[in-house]
Amino acid sequence: MQPLNLSAHTNVLPSGVSARPNSRVARSRRQPAATVRACAAVADNGTAVEKGLEFQINDVFPPAQPEPVSEAVQAMLDEQGLDYEASGLKYLTNEARERALAKKANKIEKLKNKKGGHNMWGEVHELGQLIRDGKTTWEDLELDDIDLRLKWSGLFHRRKRTPGFFMMRLKVPNGELTAEQARFLGGAVRKYGEKGCLDITTRANIQLRGIPLEDAGDIINGLQDVGLTSVQTGMDNVRNMTGSPIAGLDPHEFVDSRPLCKAIDNMITNHGKGNPELVNLPRKINIGLATTRDDFAHTHINDVGLYAAKDPETGKVGFNVELGGYFSIKRNATSIPGDTWLDVEEVAPYCKAILEVFRDYGQRVSDRQKTRLMWLVEEMGAEKFRQTVSTYIGYDLKPGKHITYDDQWKRRDVLGVHPQRQEGLFWVGACIPVGRLQSDDMDDLAHIAETYGDGTMRMTVEQDVIFPNVPEKNLEAMQQEPIFQRFKINPGNLSRGLVSCTGAQFCGVAIIETKNRAMAVVEKLEQQLDIPEAVRIHWTGCPNSCGQVCMHLCLAQHTGSGANLYQASIDLSTVKTPN
């Protein structure tokens, strides 16, 4: 399998489209972009290759020129005694700077004004060296740096549960890992004992646990060596890009989501090095791509959901945009139509433009629960929002397409053994109970990928693992491997739908421990009950709903009582009807 080389691609307009004279694109220098086949990442076996679909992937954009500081903003900086260069204000518009500097701005905005989190990309190495040299300890470092700003480098201090140790969140676009990467991740936490473990997240991502600050810089360097990064994974940044876990394998997909997720991630993070232009959003953003009718990425609970379909008039594959889905303590919202249709080559430029609009127009008020993208979309209205994004992208975006199907589509279960669109090859999905992995497990997963597949694996938003491109002759021996006694290929109908947040073992916000409880409950239920079909059970330990409990059936501790009581709820308003 040949990796897709995206390094030469840059921002271009779709064929036949000219930039508005006053648009940001018209003012920037553009270079030609290479045209690549949609499934170039899988060379000889992609859907788009067989269908003759070609598109341009743009993931390198000209650097933005910061807007000169206005007199009003300079006066506010002077009054508050702030260092503009150290702040996170540089790439905001003056209007956005004024909102961030206003007295009613929330405390996180004030923290970013004082010192932007992107400064920690270099400081994390310096702080680690000071600790190793015995010149300081983590307790002596600035509280806001340790507990908040380090999140811009992917480091989350677990002061309440494991003081002095950090969780490190990565970027794993589309959930795809190589065996080499998996081995590195397992080795990174091996020496930390019980504290050192790994979790697959509900964004098909990986989180490392038990890391002391003095080791963090070396691990970050190691991530870069194997093609991974941890920058811009926390606080007011874009979370991991999600797509289809069976991209490039699926006979029913419209387009391979992997090169698109990678292109968007490269745009956001400057190819993993960090992108200061997009580090000061009003709040976090989730972006998901549904490239099949299954909606494996759950676009309806993403701030930006891109739902693939064929244009009813031309038959060309593109995306309808959905906006505003999210979970929070105060509000759970499913996405609303964004009334925008994107050609495949527009996806990365559109995501860049929408992030810039959110950065420049989003609220930064005292109540951070009202600063997610949905609040801005509702304030503007979908039509005005689309027009504003059009201004940033440089041309008029097309309105959304009305898509209908004659049949009903049942979301597929990707666990088990399934034939791929490539004759003689199969994908094998294994259940990782609640996504919890130990360091040795990563070695075992790498061994399976290299011995029986193509040396890669895919994480899923259900916290499981898929091994692609397994030849039929390897299936019998593969299923006999001891690892599949723990991580079953054909789990029970409750185990296969079990999802859990981190819980109180490591998360200071959680009220209870969730993962071990979830596994124990499901084990007992499967022993006592005959469950004819898969049932999704999502656990969360607090109202933040990191376990995505409002999707289907949820189990969460009732916060109004000190007893271990649980509230089970079915919220049908958040369940998206299959197409």
Coordinates of C-alpha atoms in Angstrom, one line a residue, residues 105-378:
A105 CA -15.5 37.7 28.2
N106 CA -15.2 34.4 30.0
K107 CA -12.2 33.4 32.1
I108 CA -10.7 31.2 29.4
E109 CA -10.6 34.1 27.0
K110 CA -8.7 36.1 29.7
L111 CA -6.3 33.2 30.1
K112 CA -5.6 33.1 26.4
N113 CA -5.2 36.9 26.3
K114 CA -2.5 36.7 28.9
K115 CA -0.7 33.9 27.2
G116 CA -1.8 31.8 24.3
G117 CA -1.8 28.0 24.7
H118 CA 0.3 27.7 21.5
N119 CA 3.3 29.0 23.4
M120 CA 3.4 25.6 25.2
W121 CA 4.5 23.8 22.0
G122 CA 8.0 24.9 22.8
E123 CA 7.8 25.3 26.5
V124 CA 6.7 21.7 27.2
H125 CA 10.2 20.7 26.2
E126 CA 11.9 23.4 28.3
L127 CA 9.8 22.6 31.4
G128 CA 10.5 18.9 31.1
Q129 CA 14.3 19.7 31.0
L130 CA 14.1 21.9 34.0
I131 CA 12.4 19.1 36.0
R132 CA 14.9 16.5 34.8
D133 CA 17.7 18.9 35.9
G134 CA 16.2 19.3 39.3
K135 CA 15.7 23.0 38.9
T136 CA 12.0 22.9 39.5
T137 CA 9.1 20.5 40.1
W138 CA 5.6 20.4 38.5
E139 CA 4.1 21.8 41.7
D140 CA 6.2 24.9 41.4
L141 CA 5.1 25.7 37.8
E142 CA 2.4 28.2 36.9
L143 CA -1.0 26.6 37.6
D144 CA -2.7 27.8 34.4
D145 CA 0.2 26.5 32.3
I146 CA 0.0 23.0 34.0
D147 CA -3.8 22.6 34.2
L148 CA -4.9 24.5 31.1
R149 CA -2.4 25.8 28.5
L150 CA -0.6 22.4 28.2
K151 CA -3.8 21.1 26.6
W152 CA -2.8 22.9 23.4
S153 CA 0.1 20.4 23.3
G154 CA -2.3 17.6 24.1
L155 CA -1.4 17.2 27.7
F156 CA -4.2 17.0 30.3
H157 CA -3.1 17.2 33.9
R158 CA -5.1 14.8 36.1
R159 CA -4.6 16.8 39.3
K160 CA -7.5 15.3 41.2
R161 CA -7.0 11.6 40.3
T162 CA -3.3 11.3 39.5
P163 CA -1.5 14.5 40.5
G164 CA 1.7 15.1 38.6
F165 CA 0.7 12.8 35.7
F166 CA -0.9 13.7 32.4
M167 CA -3.2 12.2 29.8
M168 CA -1.9 12.8 26.3
R169 CA -4.4 13.0 23.5
L170 CA -3.3 12.4 19.9
K171 CA -4.5 13.2 16.4
V172 CA -5.3 10.0 14.5
P173 CA -7.3 11.1 11.4
N174 CA -9.9 8.6 10.4
G175 CA -8.7 6.4 13.3
E176 CA -5.9 4.8 11.1
L177 CA -2.7 3.5 12.7
T178 CA 0.2 1.6 11.4
A179 CA 1.8 -1.3 13.3
E180 CA 4.9 0.9 13.9
Q181 CA 2.8 3.6 15.4
A182 CA 0.9 1.1 17.6
R183 CA 4.1 -0.3 19.0
F184 CA 5.5 3.2 19.8
L185 CA 2.3 4.1 21.6
G186 CA 2.4 0.9 23.7
G187 CA 6.1 1.5 24.5
A188 CA 5.5 5.1 25.5
V189 CA 3.4 4.2 28.5
R190 CA 4.9 0.7 29.4
K191 CA 7.1 1.9 32.2
Y192 CA 4.3 3.8 34.1
G193 CA 2.7 0.7 35.5
E194 CA -0.9 0.8 36.5
K195 CA -1.1 4.5 35.5
G196 CA 0.2 3.8 32.1
C197 CA -2.6 2.6 29.8
L198 CA -4.3 3.7 26.6
D199 CA -7.9 4.4 25.6
I200 CA -9.6 4.4 22.3
T201 CA -12.0 7.3 22.3
T202 CA -15.5 8.0 20.9
R203 CA -13.7 10.0 18.1
A204 CA -11.7 7.0 17.0
N205 CA -8.6 8.5 18.7
I206 CA -6.0 7.4 21.1
Q207 CA -5.2 8.8 24.6
L208 CA -2.1 7.8 26.5
R209 CA -2.2 7.9 30.3
G210 CA 0.2 8.2 33.2
I211 CA 2.8 10.5 31.6
P212 CA 5.0 12.7 33.8
L213 CA 5.8 16.1 32.4
E214 CA 9.5 15.4 32.4
D215 CA 8.9 12.7 29.8
A216 CA 6.4 14.5 27.7
G217 CA 8.8 16.2 25.3
D218 CA 10.5 13.0 24.3
I219 CA 7.2 11.3 23.7
I220 CA 6.1 14.3 21.5
N221 CA 9.3 14.0 19.5
G222 CA 8.7 10.2 19.2
L223 CA 5.2 10.9 17.9
Q224 CA 6.5 13.1 15.2
D225 CA 9.1 10.5 14.2
V226 CA 6.3 8.0 13.5
G227 CA 4.0 10.5 11.8
L228 CA 1.7 11.4 14.7
T229 CA 1.1 14.5 16.7
S230 CA -0.6 15.7 19.9
V231 CA -0.8 19.4 19.1
Q232 CA -4.2 21.2 19.1
T233 CA -6.1 18.3 20.7
G234 CA -7.5 20.1 23.7
M235 CA -9.3 23.3 24.8
D236 CA -10.5 25.6 22.0
N237 CA -9.2 23.5 19.1
V238 CA -10.6 21.0 16.5
R239 CA -10.9 17.5 17.8
N240 CA -9.9 14.3 15.9
M241 CA -11.2 13.9 12.4
T242 CA -13.6 11.1 12.0
G243 CA -14.8 9.2 8.9
S244 CA -15.6 5.7 7.9
P245 CA -13.6 2.9 9.6
I246 CA -14.0 0.8 6.5
A247 CA -13.0 3.5 4.1
G248 CA -11.4 2.1 0.9
L249 CA -12.7 -1.3 1.7
D250 CA -16.5 -0.8 1.5
P251 CA -18.4 -1.6 -1.6
H252 CA -21.1 0.8 -0.6
E253 CA -19.1 4.0 0.1
F254 CA -19.4 7.1 -2.0
V255 CA -15.8 8.2 -1.5
D256 CA -12.8 7.2 0.7
S257 CA -12.8 9.4 3.8
R258 CA -9.2 8.8 4.7
P259 CA -7.4 11.3 2.3
L260 CA -10.1 13.9 3.2
C261 CA -9.7 13.5 6.9
K262 CA -5.9 13.7 6.5
A263 CA -6.1 16.8 4.4
I264 CA -8.4 18.6 6.9
D265 CA -6.1 17.5 9.8
N266 CA -3.0 18.8 7.9
M267 CA -4.8 22.1 7.3
I268 CA -5.8 22.4 10.9
T269 CA -2.4 21.4 12.5
N270 CA 0.0 22.6 9.8
H271 CA 1.0 19.0 9.1
G272 CA 1.3 18.2 12.8
K273 CA 3.6 21.1 13.6
G274 CA 0.9 23.4 15.0
N275 CA -1.0 26.1 13.3
P276 CA -1.3 29.4 15.3
E277 CA -4.0 30.7 12.9
L278 CA -6.5 28.2 14.3
V279 CA -5.6 27.9 18.0
N280 CA -8.0 30.5 19.4
L281 CA -11.5 29.4 18.6
P282 CA -14.3 30.4 20.9
R283 CA -14.8 26.7 21.8
K284 CA -13.9 23.3 20.6
I285 CA -15.2 22.0 17.3
N286 CA -15.9 18.4 16.1
I287 CA -15.9 17.6 12.4
G288 CA -17.1 14.3 11.0
L289 CA -17.4 12.9 7.5
A290 CA -20.1 10.4 6.6
T291 CA -19.0 8.7 3.3
T292 CA -21.6 6.0 3.4
R293 CA -25.3 5.9 4.3
D294 CA -24.3 4.3 7.7
D295 CA -23.0 7.6 9.0
F296 CA -20.3 5.9 11.0
A297 CA -19.0 9.3 12.1
H298 CA -22.3 10.3 13.7
T299 CA -22.4 13.6 11.8
H300 CA -25.6 14.6 13.5
I301 CA -23.7 15.2 16.8
N302 CA -20.7 17.0 15.2
D303 CA -20.4 20.8 15.0
V304 CA -19.7 20.3 11.3
G305 CA -21.0 17.2 9.6
L306 CA -20.4 16.4 6.0
Y307 CA -22.8 13.8 4.6
A308 CA -21.8 12.3 1.2
A309 CA -24.3 11.6 -1.5
K310 CA -24.7 11.7 -5.3
D311 CA -25.9 14.9 -6.9
P312 CA -29.4 13.9 -8.1
E313 CA -28.9 15.9 -11.3
T314 CA -25.3 15.1 -12.3
G315 CA -24.6 11.9 -10.3
K316 CA -21.4 13.5 -9.0
V317 CA -20.4 12.7 -5.5
G318 CA -20.4 15.5 -3.0
F319 CA -21.4 16.4 0.5
N320 CA -24.4 18.1 2.2
V321 CA -23.4 20.1 5.2
E322 CA -24.9 19.7 8.6
L323 CA -24.1 22.2 11.4
G324 CA -24.3 22.5 15.2
G325 CA -24.6 19.1 16.7
Y326 CA -23.0 18.8 20.2
F327 CA -23.3 17.6 23.8
S328 CA -22.8 19.7 26.9
I329 CA -24.0 20.1 30.4
K330 CA -26.7 22.6 29.5
R331 CA -27.7 21.5 26.0
N332 CA -27.7 18.5 23.7
A333 CA -28.4 19.4 20.1
T334 CA -28.6 17.5 16.9
S335 CA -27.3 19.2 13.8
I336 CA -29.4 21.2 11.5
P337 CA -29.1 21.5 7.7
G338 CA -26.4 23.9 6.6
D339 CA -28.0 24.4 3.2
T340 CA -24.6 23.9 1.5
W341 CA -23.4 21.4 -1.1
L342 CA -19.7 20.7 -1.5
D343 CA -17.8 19.0 -4.3
V344 CA -15.2 16.7 -2.9
E345 CA -12.3 19.1 -3.7
E346 CA -14.0 21.8 -1.7
V347 CA -14.1 19.9 1.6
A348 CA -10.7 21.1 3.1
P349 CA -11.0 24.7 2.0
Y350 CA -14.6 24.8 3.3
C351 CA -13.5 23.5 6.7
K352 CA -10.8 26.1 6.8
A353 CA -13.3 28.9 6.0
I354 CA -15.8 27.7 8.6
L355 CA -13.2 27.6 11.3
E356 CA -12.1 31.1 10.4
V357 CA -15.7 32.3 10.5
F358 CA -16.2 30.7 13.9
R359 CA -13.0 32.2 15.2
D360 CA -13.8 35.7 14.0
Y361 CA -17.6 35.8 14.7
G362 CA -18.2 33.3 17.5
Q363 CA -19.2 34.6 20.9
R364 CA -16.6 34.8 23.8
V365 CA -19.1 35.7 26.5
S366 CA -19.0 34.8 30.2
D367 CA -21.1 31.7 29.7
R368 CA -18.9 29.3 27.7
Q369 CA -21.9 26.9 27.4
K370 CA -23.2 29.4 24.8
T371 CA -20.1 29.6 22.7
R372 CA -20.3 26.4 20.6
L373 CA -20.9 26.7 16.8
M374 CA -24.6 26.1 17.1
W375 CA -25.1 29.3 18.9
L376 CA -23.5 31.3 16.1
V377 CA -25.4 29.5 13.4
E378 CA -28.7 30.2 15.2

